[in-house]
Amino acid sequence: FSFGTNDLTQMTFGYSRDDAGTFLPSYVSDGILPCDPFEVLDATGVGKLIQMAVEAGRATKPNLKIGICGEHGGEAQSIKFISQFGFNYVSCSPFRVPIARLACAQAEIAKKKK
């Protein structure tokens, strides 16, 4: 499975990224949302859908490779969240690769400390 998190976010919230910039900043500033869900993966909604899909997929095929692609693949908090599901890879834009590598390493170190 490769989760396109930008598209999944759009479909979960019913927002178009093309016009979300006109209202999401006020949603965040008014406390309706904790942050822009296109910047940081929404753990409660989108994250729950990802978790359900991973669990169902791995119940059928235990060695199923799982990954995310999109801007969330290069965002540290999002990587930390998805690491709990045993993801195999993240894919992101080139300028986010250093952040993604560091966040993946930190997530693995944190798992080993537990």
mmCIF file with all atom_site columns, N, CA and C in Angstrom, residues 20-60:
data_model
loop_
_atom_site.group_PDB
_atom_site.id
_atom_site.type_symbol
_atom_site.label_atom_id
_atom_site.label_alt_id
_atom_site.label_comp_id
_atom_site.label_asym_id
_atom_site.label_entity_id
_atom_site.label_seq_id
_atom_site.pdbx_PDB_ins_code
_atom_site.Cartn_x
_atom_site.Cartn_y
_atom_site.Cartn_z
_atom_site.occupancy
_atom_site.B_iso_or_equiv
_atom_site.pdbx_formal_charge
_atom_site.auth_seq_id
_atom_site.auth_comp_id
_atom_site.auth_asym_id
_atom_site.auth_atom_id
_atom_site.pdbx_PDB_model_num
ATOM 1   N N  . ALA A 1 20 ? -8.407  25.559  -0.249 1.00 0.00 ? 20 ALA A N  1
ATOM 2   C CA . ALA A 1 20 ? -8.296  25.426  1.206  1.00 0.00 ? 20 ALA A CA 1
ATOM 3   C C  . ALA A 1 20 ? -7.548  26.599  1.835  1.00 0.00 ? 20 ALA A C  1
ATOM 4   N N  . GLY A 1 21 ? -6.648  27.190  1.101  1.00 0.00 ? 21 GLY A N  1
ATOM 5   C CA . GLY A 1 21 ? -5.892  28.328  1.630  1.00 0.00 ? 21 GLY A CA 1
ATOM 6   C C  . GLY A 1 21 ? -6.759  29.529  1.945  1.00 0.00 ? 21 GLY A C  1
ATOM 7   N N  . THR A 1 22 ? -7.974  29.552  1.406  1.00 0.00 ? 22 THR A N  1
ATOM 8   C CA . THR A 1 22 ? -8.862  30.682  1.669  1.00 0.00 ? 22 THR A CA 1
ATOM 9   C C  . THR A 1 22 ? -9.589  30.563  3.009  1.00 0.00 ? 22 THR A C  1
ATOM 10  N N  . PHE A 1 23 ? -9.678  29.356  3.572  1.00 0.00 ? 23 PHE A N  1
ATOM 11  C CA . PHE A 1 23 ? -10.400 29.199  4.838  1.00 0.00 ? 23 PHE A CA 1
ATOM 12  C C  . PHE A 1 23 ? -9.625  28.448  5.915  1.00 0.00 ? 23 PHE A C  1
ATOM 13  N N  . LEU A 1 24 ? -8.665  27.594  5.550  1.00 0.00 ? 24 LEU A N  1
ATOM 14  C CA . LEU A 1 24 ? -7.945  26.829  6.582  1.00 0.00 ? 24 LEU A CA 1
ATOM 15  C C  . LEU A 1 24 ? -7.188  27.701  7.573  1.00 0.00 ? 24 LEU A C  1
ATOM 16  N N  . PRO A 1 25 ? -6.551  28.785  7.150  1.00 0.00 ? 25 PRO A N  1
ATOM 17  C CA . PRO A 1 25 ? -5.870  29.609  8.160  1.00 0.00 ? 25 PRO A CA 1
ATOM 18  C C  . PRO A 1 25 ? -6.816  30.114  9.263  1.00 0.00 ? 25 PRO A C  1
ATOM 19  N N  . SER A 1 26 ? -8.034  30.484  8.893  1.00 0.00 ? 26 SER A N  1
ATOM 20  C CA . SER A 1 26 ? -8.965  30.936  9.936  1.00 0.00 ? 26 SER A CA 1
ATOM 21  C C  . SER A 1 26 ? -9.470  29.755  10.775 1.00 0.00 ? 26 SER A C  1
ATOM 22  N N  . TYR A 1 27 ? -9.605  28.568  10.184 1.00 0.00 ? 27 TYR A N  1
ATOM 23  C CA . TYR A 1 27 ? -9.986  27.388  10.962 1.00 0.00 ? 27 TYR A CA 1
ATOM 24  C C  . TYR A 1 27 ? -8.940  27.105  12.045 1.00 0.00 ? 27 TYR A C  1
ATOM 25  N N  . VAL A 1 28 ? -7.675  27.273  11.674 1.00 0.00 ? 28 VAL A N  1
ATOM 26  C CA . VAL A 1 28 ? -6.587  27.031  12.636 1.00 0.00 ? 28 VAL A CA 1
ATOM 27  C C  . VAL A 1 28 ? -6.554  28.136  13.679 1.00 0.00 ? 28 VAL A C  1
ATOM 28  N N  . SER A 1 29 ? -6.621  29.385  13.239 1.00 0.00 ? 29 SER A N  1
ATOM 29  C CA . SER A 1 29 ? -6.539  30.496  14.205 1.00 0.00 ? 29 SER A CA 1
ATOM 30  C C  . SER A 1 29 ? -7.754  30.532  15.141 1.00 0.00 ? 29 SER A C  1
ATOM 31  N N  . ASP A 1 30 ? -8.911  30.071  14.666 1.00 0.00 ? 30 ASP A N  1
ATOM 32  C CA . ASP A 1 30 ? -10.108 30.035  15.511 1.00 0.00 ? 30 ASP A CA 1
ATOM 33  C C  . ASP A 1 30 ? -10.199 28.761  16.356 1.00 0.00 ? 30 ASP A C  1
ATOM 34  N N  . GLY A 1 31 ? -9.233  27.860  16.219 1.00 0.00 ? 31 GLY A N  1
ATOM 35  C CA . GLY A 1 31 ? -9.201  26.647  17.032 1.00 0.00 ? 31 GLY A CA 1
ATOM 36  C C  . GLY A 1 31 ? -10.110 25.531  16.541 1.00 0.00 ? 31 GLY A C  1
ATOM 37  N N  . ILE A 1 32 ? -10.650 25.665  15.337 1.00 0.00 ? 32 ILE A N  1
ATOM 38  C CA . ILE A 1 32 ? -11.489 24.607  14.777 1.00 0.00 ? 32 ILE A CA 1
ATOM 39  C C  . ILE A 1 32 ? -10.628 23.392  14.448 1.00 0.00 ? 32 ILE A C  1
ATOM 40  N N  . LEU A 1 33 ? -9.439  23.645  13.926 1.00 0.00 ? 33 LEU A N  1
ATOM 41  C CA . LEU A 1 33 ? -8.449  22.599  13.654 1.00 0.00 ? 33 LEU A CA 1
ATOM 42  C C  . LEU A 1 33 ? -7.164  22.953  14.389 1.00 0.00 ? 33 LEU A C  1
ATOM 43  N N  . PRO A 1 34 ? -6.426  21.958  14.892 1.00 0.00 ? 34 PRO A N  1
ATOM 44  C CA . PRO A 1 34 ? -5.171  22.264  15.594 1.00 0.00 ? 34 PRO A CA 1
ATOM 45  C C  . PRO A 1 34 ? -4.074  22.763  14.653 1.00 0.00 ? 34 PRO A C  1
ATOM 46  N N  . CYS A 1 35 ? -4.123  22.323  13.386 1.00 0.00 ? 35 CYS A N  1
ATOM 47  C CA . CYS A 1 35 ? -3.138  22.741  12.395 1.00 0.00 ? 35 CYS A CA 1
ATOM 48  C C  . CYS A 1 35 ? -3.694  22.434  11.006 1.00 0.00 ? 35 CYS A C  1
ATOM 49  N N  . ASP A 1 36 ? -3.017  22.919  10.002 1.00 0.00 ? 36 ASP A N  1
ATOM 50  C CA . ASP A 1 36 ? -3.429  22.670  8.623  1.00 0.00 ? 36 ASP A CA 1
ATOM 51  C C  . ASP A 1 36 ? -3.226  21.185  8.314  1.00 0.00 ? 36 ASP A C  1
ATOM 52  N N  . PRO A 1 37 ? -4.300  20.437  7.991  1.00 0.00 ? 37 PRO A N  1
ATOM 53  C CA . PRO A 1 37 ? -4.153  19.001  7.757  1.00 0.00 ? 37 PRO A CA 1
ATOM 54  C C  . PRO A 1 37 ? -3.376  18.654  6.487  1.00 0.00 ? 37 PRO A C  1
ATOM 55  N N  . PHE A 1 38 ? -3.082  19.644  5.652  1.00 0.00 ? 38 PHE A N  1
ATOM 56  C CA . PHE A 1 38 ? -2.233  19.403  4.486  1.00 0.00 ? 38 PHE A CA 1
ATOM 57  C C  . PHE A 1 38 ? -0.761  19.578  4.837  1.00 0.00 ? 38 PHE A C  1
ATOM 58  N N  . GLU A 1 39 ? -0.490  20.133  6.006  1.00 0.00 ? 39 GLU A N  1
ATOM 59  C CA . GLU A 1 39 ? 0.893   20.304  6.466  1.00 0.00 ? 39 GLU A CA 1
ATOM 60  C C  . GLU A 1 39 ? 1.284   19.204  7.445  1.00 0.00 ? 39 GLU A C  1
ATOM 61  N N  . VAL A 1 40 ? 0.400   18.892  8.400  1.00 0.00 ? 40 VAL A N  1
ATOM 62  C CA . VAL A 1 40 ? 0.639   17.853  9.410  1.00 0.00 ? 40 VAL A CA 1
ATOM 63  C C  . VAL A 1 40 ? -0.516  16.861  9.304  1.00 0.00 ? 40 VAL A C  1
ATOM 64  N N  . LEU A 1 41 ? -0.187  15.592  9.186  1.00 0.00 ? 41 LEU A N  1
ATOM 65  C CA . LEU A 1 41 ? -1.210  14.554  9.031  1.00 0.00 ? 41 LEU A CA 1
ATOM 66  C C  . LEU A 1 41 ? -2.210  14.586  10.182 1.00 0.00 ? 41 LEU A C  1
ATOM 67  N N  . ASP A 1 42 ? -3.480  14.575  9.861  1.00 0.00 ? 42 ASP A N  1
ATOM 68  C CA . ASP A 1 42 ? -4.543  14.530  10.862 1.00 0.00 ? 42 ASP A CA 1
ATOM 69  C C  . ASP A 1 42 ? -4.604  13.115  11.437 1.00 0.00 ? 42 ASP A C  1
ATOM 70  N N  . ALA A 1 43 ? -4.132  12.967  12.662 1.00 0.00 ? 43 ALA A N  1
ATOM 71  C CA . ALA A 1 43 ? -4.040  11.632  13.268 1.00 0.00 ? 43 ALA A CA 1
ATOM 72  C C  . ALA A 1 43 ? -5.403  11.038  13.589 1.00 0.00 ? 43 ALA A C  1
ATOM 73  N N  . THR A 1 44 ? -6.359  11.867  13.983 1.00 0.00 ? 44 THR A N  1
ATOM 74  C CA . THR A 1 44 ? -7.655  11.319  14.410 1.00 0.00 ? 44 THR A CA 1
ATOM 75  C C  . THR A 1 44 ? -8.523  10.847  13.258 1.00 0.00 ? 44 THR A C  1
ATOM 76  N N  . GLY A 1 45 ? -8.538  11.552  12.167 1.00 0.00 ? 45 GLY A N  1
ATOM 77  C CA . GLY A 1 45 ? -9.378  11.164  11.032 1.00 0.00 ? 45 GLY A CA 1
ATOM 78  C C  . GLY A 1 45 ? -8.609  10.381  9.984  1.00 0.00 ? 45 GLY A C  1
ATOM 79  N N  . VAL A 1 46 ? -7.726  11.065  9.304  1.00 0.00 ? 46 VAL A N  1
ATOM 80  C CA . VAL A 1 46 ? -6.929  10.435  8.247  1.00 0.00 ? 46 VAL A CA 1
ATOM 81  C C  . VAL A 1 46 ? -6.066  9.319   8.832  1.00 0.00 ? 46 VAL A C  1
ATOM 82  N N  . GLY A 1 47 ? -5.478  9.583   9.984  1.00 0.00 ? 47 GLY A N  1
ATOM 83  C CA . GLY A 1 47 ? -4.639  8.573   10.634 1.00 0.00 ? 47 GLY A CA 1
ATOM 84  C C  . GLY A 1 47 ? -5.401  7.313   10.984 1.00 0.00 ? 47 GLY A C  1
ATOM 85  N N  . LYS A 1 48 ? -6.633  7.472   11.429 1.00 0.00 ? 48 LYS A N  1
ATOM 86  C CA . LYS A 1 48 ? -7.460  6.310   11.767 1.00 0.00 ? 48 LYS A CA 1
ATOM 87  C C  . LYS A 1 48 ? -7.758  5.480   10.514 1.00 0.00 ? 48 LYS A C  1
ATOM 88  N N  . LEU A 1 49 ? -8.030  6.151   9.396  1.00 0.00 ? 49 LEU A N  1
ATOM 89  C CA . LEU A 1 49 ? -8.260  5.430   8.140  1.00 0.00 ? 49 LEU A CA 1
ATOM 90  C C  . LEU A 1 49 ? -7.013  4.661   7.711  1.00 0.00 ? 49 LEU A C  1
ATOM 91  N N  . ILE A 1 50 ? -5.857  5.293   7.859  1.00 0.00 ? 50 ILE A N  1
ATOM 92  C CA . ILE A 1 50 ? -4.597  4.621   7.522  1.00 0.00 ? 50 ILE A CA 1
ATOM 93  C C  . ILE A 1 50 ? -4.403  3.408   8.430  1.00 0.00 ? 50 ILE A C  1
ATOM 94  N N  . GLN A 1 51 ? -4.615  3.581   9.722  1.00 0.00 ? 51 GLN A N  1
ATOM 95  C CA . GLN A 1 51 ? -4.462  2.475   10.670 1.00 0.00 ? 51 GLN A CA 1
ATOM 96  C C  . GLN A 1 51 ? -5.377  1.307   10.305 1.00 0.00 ? 51 GLN A C  1
ATOM 97  N N  . MET A 1 52 ? -6.639  1.594   10.002 1.00 0.00 ? 52 MET A N  1
ATOM 98  C CA . MET A 1 52 ? -7.588  0.540   9.647  1.00 0.00 ? 52 MET A CA 1
ATOM 99  C C  . MET A 1 52 ? -7.143  -0.202  8.391  1.00 0.00 ? 52 MET A C  1
ATOM 100 N N  . ALA A 1 53 ? -6.666  0.537   7.394  1.00 0.00 ? 53 ALA A N  1
ATOM 101 C CA . ALA A 1 53 ? -6.226  -0.084  6.145  1.00 0.00 ? 53 ALA A CA 1
ATOM 102 C C  . ALA A 1 53 ? -4.983  -0.944  6.358  1.00 0.00 ? 53 ALA A C  1
ATOM 103 N N  . VAL A 1 54 ? -4.044  -0.447  7.157  1.00 0.00 ? 54 VAL A N  1
ATOM 104 C CA . VAL A 1 54 ? -2.822  -1.214  7.439  1.00 0.00 ? 54 VAL A CA 1
ATOM 105 C C  . VAL A 1 54 ? -3.172  -2.508  8.180  1.00 0.00 ? 54 VAL A C  1
ATOM 106 N N  . GLU A 1 55 ? -4.007  -2.413  9.192  1.00 0.00 ? 55 GLU A N  1
ATOM 107 C CA . GLU A 1 55 ? -4.384  -3.609  9.958  1.00 0.00 ? 55 GLU A CA 1
ATOM 108 C C  . GLU A 1 55 ? -5.100  -4.627  9.079  1.00 0.00 ? 55 GLU A C  1
ATOM 109 N N  . ALA A 1 56 ? -6.032  -4.178  8.244  1.00 0.00 ? 56 ALA A N  1
ATOM 110 C CA . ALA A 1 56 ? -6.761  -5.095  7.358  1.00 0.00 ? 56 ALA A CA 1
ATOM 111 C C  . ALA A 1 56 ? -5.828  -5.677  6.299  1.00 0.00 ? 56 ALA A C  1
ATOM 112 N N  . GLY A 1 57 ? -4.961  -4.845  5.746  1.00 0.00 ? 57 GLY A N  1
ATOM 113 C CA . GLY A 1 57 ? -4.026  -5.326  4.731  1.00 0.00 ? 57 GLY A CA 1
ATOM 114 C C  . GLY A 1 57 ? -3.054  -6.349  5.276  1.00 0.00 ? 57 GLY A C  1
ATOM 115 N N  . ARG A 1 58 ? -2.514  -6.072  6.444  1.00 0.00 ? 58 ARG A N  1
ATOM 116 C CA . ARG A 1 58 ? -1.531  -6.996  7.029  1.00 0.00 ? 58 ARG A CA 1
ATOM 117 C C  . ARG A 1 58 ? -2.190  -8.237  7.610  1.00 0.00 ? 58 ARG A C  1
ATOM 118 N N  . ALA A 1 59 ? -3.481  -8.172  7.898  1.00 0.00 ? 59 ALA A N  1
ATOM 119 C CA . ALA A 1 59 ? -4.193  -9.376  8.336  1.00 0.00 ? 59 ALA A CA 1
ATOM 120 C C  . ALA A 1 59 ? -4.280  -10.369 7.186  1.00 0.00 ? 59 ALA A C  1
ATOM 121 N N  . THR A 1 60 ? -4.342  -9.857  5.978  1.00 0.00 ? 60 THR A N  1
ATOM 122 C CA . THR A 1 60 ? -4.407  -10.697 4.788  1.00 0.00 ? 60 THR A CA 1
ATOM 123 C C  . THR A 1 60 ? -3.019  -11.070 4.291  1.00 0.00 ? 60 THR A C  1
#
